[in-house]
mmCIF file of C-alpha atoms in Angstrom:
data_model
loop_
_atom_site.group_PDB
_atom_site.id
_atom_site.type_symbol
_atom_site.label_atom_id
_atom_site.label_comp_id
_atom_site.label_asym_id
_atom_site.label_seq_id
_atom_site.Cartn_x
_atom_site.Cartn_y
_atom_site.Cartn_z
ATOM 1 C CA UNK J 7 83.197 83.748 17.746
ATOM 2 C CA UNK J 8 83.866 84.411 14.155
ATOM 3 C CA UNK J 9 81.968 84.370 10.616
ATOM 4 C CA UNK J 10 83.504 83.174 7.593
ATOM 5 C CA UNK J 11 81.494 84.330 4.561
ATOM 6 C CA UNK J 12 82.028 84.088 1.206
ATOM 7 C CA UNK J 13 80.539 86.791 -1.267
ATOM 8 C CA UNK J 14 79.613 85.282 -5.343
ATOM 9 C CA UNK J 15 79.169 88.464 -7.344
ATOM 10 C CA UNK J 16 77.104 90.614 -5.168
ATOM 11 C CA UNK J 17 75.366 87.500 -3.555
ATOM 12 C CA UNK J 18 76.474 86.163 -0.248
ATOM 13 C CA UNK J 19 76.876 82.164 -1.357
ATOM 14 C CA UNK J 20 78.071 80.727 2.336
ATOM 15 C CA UNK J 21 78.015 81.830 5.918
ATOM 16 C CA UNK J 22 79.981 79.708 8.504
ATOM 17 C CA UNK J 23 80.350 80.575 12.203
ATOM 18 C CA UNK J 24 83.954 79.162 13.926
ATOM 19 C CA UNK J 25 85.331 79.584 17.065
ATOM 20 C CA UNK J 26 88.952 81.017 17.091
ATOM 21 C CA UNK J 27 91.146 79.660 20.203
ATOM 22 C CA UNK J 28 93.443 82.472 21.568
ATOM 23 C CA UNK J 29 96.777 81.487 21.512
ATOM 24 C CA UNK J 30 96.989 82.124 25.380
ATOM 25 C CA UNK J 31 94.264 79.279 26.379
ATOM 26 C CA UNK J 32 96.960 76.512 24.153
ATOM 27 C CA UNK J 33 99.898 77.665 25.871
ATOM 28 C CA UNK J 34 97.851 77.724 29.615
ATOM 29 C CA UNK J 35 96.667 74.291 28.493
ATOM 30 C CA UNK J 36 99.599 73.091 27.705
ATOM 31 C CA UNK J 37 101.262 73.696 30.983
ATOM 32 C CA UNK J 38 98.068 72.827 32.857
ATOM 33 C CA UNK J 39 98.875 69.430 30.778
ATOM 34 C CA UNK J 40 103.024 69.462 31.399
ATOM 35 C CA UNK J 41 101.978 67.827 35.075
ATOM 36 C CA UNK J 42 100.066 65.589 34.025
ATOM 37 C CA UNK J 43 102.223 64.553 31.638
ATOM 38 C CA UNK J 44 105.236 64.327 33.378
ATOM 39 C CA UNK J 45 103.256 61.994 36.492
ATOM 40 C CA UNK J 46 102.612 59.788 33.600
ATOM 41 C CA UNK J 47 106.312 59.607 32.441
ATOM 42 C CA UNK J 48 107.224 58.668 36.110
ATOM 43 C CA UNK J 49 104.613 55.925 36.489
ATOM 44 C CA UNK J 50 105.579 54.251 33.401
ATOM 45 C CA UNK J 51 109.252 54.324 34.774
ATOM 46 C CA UNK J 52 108.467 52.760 38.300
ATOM 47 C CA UNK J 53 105.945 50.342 36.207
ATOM 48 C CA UNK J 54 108.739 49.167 33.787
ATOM 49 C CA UNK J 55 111.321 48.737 36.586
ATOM 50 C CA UNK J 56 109.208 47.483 39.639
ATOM 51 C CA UNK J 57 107.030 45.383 37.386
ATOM 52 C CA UNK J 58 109.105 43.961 34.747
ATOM 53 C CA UNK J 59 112.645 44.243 35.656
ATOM 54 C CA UNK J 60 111.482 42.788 39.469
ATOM 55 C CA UNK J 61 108.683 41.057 39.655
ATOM 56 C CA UNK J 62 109.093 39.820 35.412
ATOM 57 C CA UNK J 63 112.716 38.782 35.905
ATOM 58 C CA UNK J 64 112.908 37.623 39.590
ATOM 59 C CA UNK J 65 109.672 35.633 39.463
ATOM 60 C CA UNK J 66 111.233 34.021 35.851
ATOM 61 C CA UNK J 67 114.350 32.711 37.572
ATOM 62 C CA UNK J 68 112.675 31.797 40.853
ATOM 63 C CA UNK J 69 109.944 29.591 39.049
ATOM 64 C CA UNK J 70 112.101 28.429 36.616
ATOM 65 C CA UNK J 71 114.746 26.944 39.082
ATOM 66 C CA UNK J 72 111.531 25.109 40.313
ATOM 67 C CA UNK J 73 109.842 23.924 36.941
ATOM 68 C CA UNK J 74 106.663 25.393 37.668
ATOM 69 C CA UNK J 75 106.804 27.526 34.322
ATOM 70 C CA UNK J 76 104.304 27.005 31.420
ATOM 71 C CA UNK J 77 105.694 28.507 28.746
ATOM 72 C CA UNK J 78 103.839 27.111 25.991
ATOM 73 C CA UNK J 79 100.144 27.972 27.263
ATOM 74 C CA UNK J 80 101.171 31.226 28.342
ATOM 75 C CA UNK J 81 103.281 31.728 24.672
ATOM 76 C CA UNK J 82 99.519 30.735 23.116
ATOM 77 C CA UNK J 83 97.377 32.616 25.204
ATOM 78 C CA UNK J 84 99.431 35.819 24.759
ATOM 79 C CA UNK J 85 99.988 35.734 21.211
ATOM 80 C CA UNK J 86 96.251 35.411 20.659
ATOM 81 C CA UNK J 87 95.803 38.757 22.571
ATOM 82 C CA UNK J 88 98.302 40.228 20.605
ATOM 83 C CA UNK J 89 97.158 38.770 17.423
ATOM 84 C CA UNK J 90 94.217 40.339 18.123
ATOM 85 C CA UNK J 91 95.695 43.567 18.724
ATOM 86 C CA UNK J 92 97.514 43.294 15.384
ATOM 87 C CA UNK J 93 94.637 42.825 13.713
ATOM 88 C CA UNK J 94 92.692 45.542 15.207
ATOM 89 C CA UNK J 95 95.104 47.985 13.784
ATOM 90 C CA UNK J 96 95.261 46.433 10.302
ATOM 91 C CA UNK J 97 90.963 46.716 11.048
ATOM 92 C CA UNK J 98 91.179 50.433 11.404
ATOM 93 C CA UNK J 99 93.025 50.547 7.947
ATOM 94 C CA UNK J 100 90.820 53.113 6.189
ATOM 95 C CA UNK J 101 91.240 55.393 9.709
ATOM 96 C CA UNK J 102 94.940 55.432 8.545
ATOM 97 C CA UNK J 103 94.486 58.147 6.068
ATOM 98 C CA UNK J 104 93.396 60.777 8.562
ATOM 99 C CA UNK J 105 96.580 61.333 9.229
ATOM 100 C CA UNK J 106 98.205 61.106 5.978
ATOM 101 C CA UNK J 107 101.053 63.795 5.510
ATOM 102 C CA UNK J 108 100.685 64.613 1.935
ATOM 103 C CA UNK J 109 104.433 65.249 1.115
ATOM 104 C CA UNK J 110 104.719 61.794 1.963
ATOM 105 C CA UNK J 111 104.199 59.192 -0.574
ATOM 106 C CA UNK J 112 101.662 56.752 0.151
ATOM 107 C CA UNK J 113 103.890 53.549 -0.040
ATOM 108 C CA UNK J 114 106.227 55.036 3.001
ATOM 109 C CA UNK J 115 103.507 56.131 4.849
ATOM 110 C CA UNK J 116 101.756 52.427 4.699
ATOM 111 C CA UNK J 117 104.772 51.160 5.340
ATOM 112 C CA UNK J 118 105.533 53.363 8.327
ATOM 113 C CA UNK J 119 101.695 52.268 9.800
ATOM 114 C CA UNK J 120 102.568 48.216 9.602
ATOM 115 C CA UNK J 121 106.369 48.788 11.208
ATOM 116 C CA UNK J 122 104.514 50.381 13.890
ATOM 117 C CA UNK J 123 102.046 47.707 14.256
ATOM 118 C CA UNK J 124 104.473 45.592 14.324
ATOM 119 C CA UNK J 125 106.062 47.120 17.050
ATOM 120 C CA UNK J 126 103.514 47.182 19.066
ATOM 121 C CA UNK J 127 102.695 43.300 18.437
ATOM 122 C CA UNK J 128 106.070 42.552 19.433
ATOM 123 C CA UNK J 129 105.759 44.737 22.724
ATOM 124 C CA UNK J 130 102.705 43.143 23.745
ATOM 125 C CA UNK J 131 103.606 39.738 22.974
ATOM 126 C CA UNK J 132 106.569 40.146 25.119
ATOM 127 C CA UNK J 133 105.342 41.847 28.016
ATOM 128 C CA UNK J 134 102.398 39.689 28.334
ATOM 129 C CA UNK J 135 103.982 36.809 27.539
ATOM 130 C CA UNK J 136 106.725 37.439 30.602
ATOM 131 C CA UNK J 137 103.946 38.828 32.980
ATOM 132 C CA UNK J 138 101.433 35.916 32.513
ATOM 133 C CA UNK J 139 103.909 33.113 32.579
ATOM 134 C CA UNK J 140 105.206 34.918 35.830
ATOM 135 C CA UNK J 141 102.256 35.501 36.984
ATOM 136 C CA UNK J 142 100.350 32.084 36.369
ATOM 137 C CA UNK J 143 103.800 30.009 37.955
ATOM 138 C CA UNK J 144 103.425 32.346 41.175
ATOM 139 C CA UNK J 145 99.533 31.741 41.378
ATOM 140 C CA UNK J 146 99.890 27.856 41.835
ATOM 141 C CA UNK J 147 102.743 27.754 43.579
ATOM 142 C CA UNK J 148 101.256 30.220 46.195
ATOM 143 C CA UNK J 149 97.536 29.709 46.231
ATOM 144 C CA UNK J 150 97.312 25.359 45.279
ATOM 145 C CA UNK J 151 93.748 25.155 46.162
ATOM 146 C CA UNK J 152 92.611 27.929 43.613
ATOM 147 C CA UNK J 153 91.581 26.822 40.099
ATOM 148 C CA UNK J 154 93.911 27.443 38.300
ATOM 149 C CA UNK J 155 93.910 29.701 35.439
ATOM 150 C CA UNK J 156 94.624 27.403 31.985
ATOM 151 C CA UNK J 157 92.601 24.891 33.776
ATOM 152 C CA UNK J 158 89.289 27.540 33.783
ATOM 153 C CA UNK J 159 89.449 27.171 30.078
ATOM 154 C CA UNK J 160 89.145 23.245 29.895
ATOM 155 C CA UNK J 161 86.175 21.535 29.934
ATOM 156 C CA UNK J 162 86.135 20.439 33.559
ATOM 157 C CA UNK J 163 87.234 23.940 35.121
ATOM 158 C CA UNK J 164 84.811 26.025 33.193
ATOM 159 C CA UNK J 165 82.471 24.103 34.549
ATOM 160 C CA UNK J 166 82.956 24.034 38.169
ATOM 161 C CA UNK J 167 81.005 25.668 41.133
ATOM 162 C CA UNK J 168 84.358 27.773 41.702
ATOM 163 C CA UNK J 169 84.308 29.811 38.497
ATOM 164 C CA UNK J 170 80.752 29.525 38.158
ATOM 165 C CA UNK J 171 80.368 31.678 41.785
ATOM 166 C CA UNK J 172 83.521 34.059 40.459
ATOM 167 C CA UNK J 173 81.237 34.734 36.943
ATOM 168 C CA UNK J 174 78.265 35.478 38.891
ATOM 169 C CA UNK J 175 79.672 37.930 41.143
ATOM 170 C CA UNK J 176 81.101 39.709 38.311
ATOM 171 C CA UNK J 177 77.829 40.507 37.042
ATOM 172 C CA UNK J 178 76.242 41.507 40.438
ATOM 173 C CA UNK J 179 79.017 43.833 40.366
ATOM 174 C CA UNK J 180 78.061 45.901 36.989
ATOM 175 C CA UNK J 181 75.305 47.794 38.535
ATOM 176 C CA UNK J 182 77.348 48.578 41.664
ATOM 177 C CA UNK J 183 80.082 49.560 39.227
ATOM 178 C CA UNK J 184 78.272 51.777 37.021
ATOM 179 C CA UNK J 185 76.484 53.992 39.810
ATOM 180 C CA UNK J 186 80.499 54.705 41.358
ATOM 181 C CA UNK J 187 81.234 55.890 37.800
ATOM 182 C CA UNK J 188 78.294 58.143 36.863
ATOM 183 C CA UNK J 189 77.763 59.240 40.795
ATOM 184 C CA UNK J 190 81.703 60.099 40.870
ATOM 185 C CA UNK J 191 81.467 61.845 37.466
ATOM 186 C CA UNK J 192 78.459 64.159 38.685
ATOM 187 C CA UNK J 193 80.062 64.473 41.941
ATOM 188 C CA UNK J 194 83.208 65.696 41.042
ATOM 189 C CA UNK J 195 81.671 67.901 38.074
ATOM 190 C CA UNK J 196 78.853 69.288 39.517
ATOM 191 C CA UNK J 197 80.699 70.495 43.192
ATOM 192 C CA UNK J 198 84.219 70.341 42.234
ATOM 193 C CA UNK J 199 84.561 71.477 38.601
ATOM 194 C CA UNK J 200 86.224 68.722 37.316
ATOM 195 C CA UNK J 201 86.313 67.954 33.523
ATOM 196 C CA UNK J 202 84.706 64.741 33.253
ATOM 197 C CA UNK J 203 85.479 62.393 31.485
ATOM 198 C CA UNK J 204 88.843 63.321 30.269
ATOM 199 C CA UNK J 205 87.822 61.728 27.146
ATOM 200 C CA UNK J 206 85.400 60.484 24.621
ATOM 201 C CA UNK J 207 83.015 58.099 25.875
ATOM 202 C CA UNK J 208 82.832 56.450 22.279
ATOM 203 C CA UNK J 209 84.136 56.694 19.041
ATOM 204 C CA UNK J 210 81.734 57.740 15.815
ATOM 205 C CA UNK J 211 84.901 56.692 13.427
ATOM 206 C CA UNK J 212 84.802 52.827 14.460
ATOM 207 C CA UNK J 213 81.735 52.352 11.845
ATOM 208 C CA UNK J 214 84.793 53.172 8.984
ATOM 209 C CA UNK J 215 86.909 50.497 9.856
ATOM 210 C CA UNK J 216 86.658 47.207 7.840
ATOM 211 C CA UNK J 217 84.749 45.416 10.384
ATOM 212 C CA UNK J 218 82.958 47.844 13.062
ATOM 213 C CA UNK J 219 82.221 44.843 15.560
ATOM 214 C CA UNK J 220 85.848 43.222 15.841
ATOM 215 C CA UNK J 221 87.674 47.089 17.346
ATOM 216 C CA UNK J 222 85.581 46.649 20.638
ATOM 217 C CA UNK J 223 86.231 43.033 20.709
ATOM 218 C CA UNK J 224 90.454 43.372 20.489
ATOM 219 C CA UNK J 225 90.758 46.322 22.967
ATOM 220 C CA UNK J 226 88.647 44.476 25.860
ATOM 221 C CA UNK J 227 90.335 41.271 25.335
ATOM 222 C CA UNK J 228 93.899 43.203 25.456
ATOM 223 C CA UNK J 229 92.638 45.160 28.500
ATOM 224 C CA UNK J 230 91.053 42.067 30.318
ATOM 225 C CA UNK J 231 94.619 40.334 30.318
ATOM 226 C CA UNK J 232 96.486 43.417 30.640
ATOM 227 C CA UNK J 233 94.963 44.677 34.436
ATOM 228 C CA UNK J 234 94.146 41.157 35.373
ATOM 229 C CA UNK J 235 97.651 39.643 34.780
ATOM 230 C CA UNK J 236 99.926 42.750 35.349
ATOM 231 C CA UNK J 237 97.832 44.845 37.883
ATOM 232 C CA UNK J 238 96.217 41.885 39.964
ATOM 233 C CA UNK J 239 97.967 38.607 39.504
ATOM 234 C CA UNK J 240 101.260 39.514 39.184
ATOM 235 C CA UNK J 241 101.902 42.231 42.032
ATOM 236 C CA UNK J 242 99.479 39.852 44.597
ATOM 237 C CA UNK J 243 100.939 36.356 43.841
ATOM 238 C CA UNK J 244 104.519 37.467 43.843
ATOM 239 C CA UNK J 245 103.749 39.329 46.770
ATOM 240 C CA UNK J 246 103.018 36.440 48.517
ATOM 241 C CA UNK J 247 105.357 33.981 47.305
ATOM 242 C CA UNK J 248 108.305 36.236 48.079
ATOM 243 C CA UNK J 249 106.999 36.942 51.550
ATOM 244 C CA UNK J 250 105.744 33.368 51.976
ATOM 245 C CA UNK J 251 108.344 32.453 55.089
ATOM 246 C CA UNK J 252 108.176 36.137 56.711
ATOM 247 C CA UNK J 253 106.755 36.700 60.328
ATOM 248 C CA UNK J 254 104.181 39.182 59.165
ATOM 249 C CA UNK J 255 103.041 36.996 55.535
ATOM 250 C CA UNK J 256 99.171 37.550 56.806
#
């Protein structure tokens, strides 16, 4: 611990504690973190090429030989969750300037923030856009008697006893859901030592943004299509539709 004081003639005018981080924790951290990091680099490799390149492109030619590809609703649906996305970045506008590098001029570096929303628009818009089309193809051809998933948005399907029973399980779920997460987080932290959670639980900053209400909004609809389409749908319907004529399908 260190004091920081600052001395106005012969009166003392400010006294600040601070914390000074040895240089030997950052560099332990840091290759505590190295593992961690490097897992991650290899799941995003097997998720690209197992997911995308296999799944993506195998289920796009093996649907599309058969028509059963909706391009157009799943083109519409995922550009409105990338919209979305797209605008929750041009949302957090006034965040920007946190990390403004001052020998940069301010032109550039607005510049620089749109190219890379832009980017990332484009990357979701593509990957969902593959993924769900994939996804939603390999869900009717493989399970006909479910509802099917543009049809839950109509008038007729939103309405039925099917989706009405899936909606109300959901919620009898939450309490379930939220007694794993705090028992597992004073489980592991209390016994075990774990740091828990790895990160914030929320996010002061969101109240500076242009529109506090529409951040929260974006990222759930983005990860709502994201783990339901490429974590669930995708892997279990093409799953089955590739294994559909094998011995051991059940």
């Amino acid at each position: 611990y260190r004091f920081g004081i600052v001395v106005s003639g012969d009166v003392v005018t400010k006294l600040e504690p601070s914390v000074k981080i040895p240089d030997n924790f950052t560099r332990r951290y840091d290759q505590m973190r190295s593992a961690n990091g490097l897992l991650g680099s290899v799941g995003r490799f097997f998720f690209r090429s197992l997911y995308i390149l296999f799944f993506g492109l195998v289920g796009l030619f093996f649907f599309y030989r058969r028509n059963y590809l909706l391009a157009k609703s799943s083109f519409i649906a995922s550009l409105i969750v990338a919209g979305g996305w797209l605008l929750y970045g041009l949302n957090s506008y006034p965040l920007w300037w946190a990390s403004y590098n001052t020998v940069q001029s301010s032109s550039s570096f607005i510049f620089m923030k749109l190219f890379m929303q832009f980017i990332d628009f484009m990357f979701i818009l593509s990957i969902l856009f593959l993924t769900l089309t994939v996804a939603e193809a390999a869900g009717r051809f493989v399970y006909k008697n479910h509802v099917q998933f543009f049809q839950s948005f109509s008038l007729f399907g939103a309405g039925s006893l099917q989706i009405a029973q899936q909606v109300v399980y959901g919620y009898l779920m939450v309490p379930f859901m939220f007694a794993y997460v705090i028992g597992f987080g004073y489980l592991m932290k209390t016994y075990f030592g774990w740091w828990l959670p790895a990160g914030s639980l929320f996010d002061p900053n969101v109240v500076a943004s242009c529109f506090p209400w529409f951040g929260p909004l974006a990222i759930s609809l983005r990860a709502g299509f994201f783990e339901e389409v490429i974590f669930r749908a995708l892997p279990i319907a093409m799953t089955a539709a590739l294994t559909r004529n094998s011995k051991n399908k059940k």
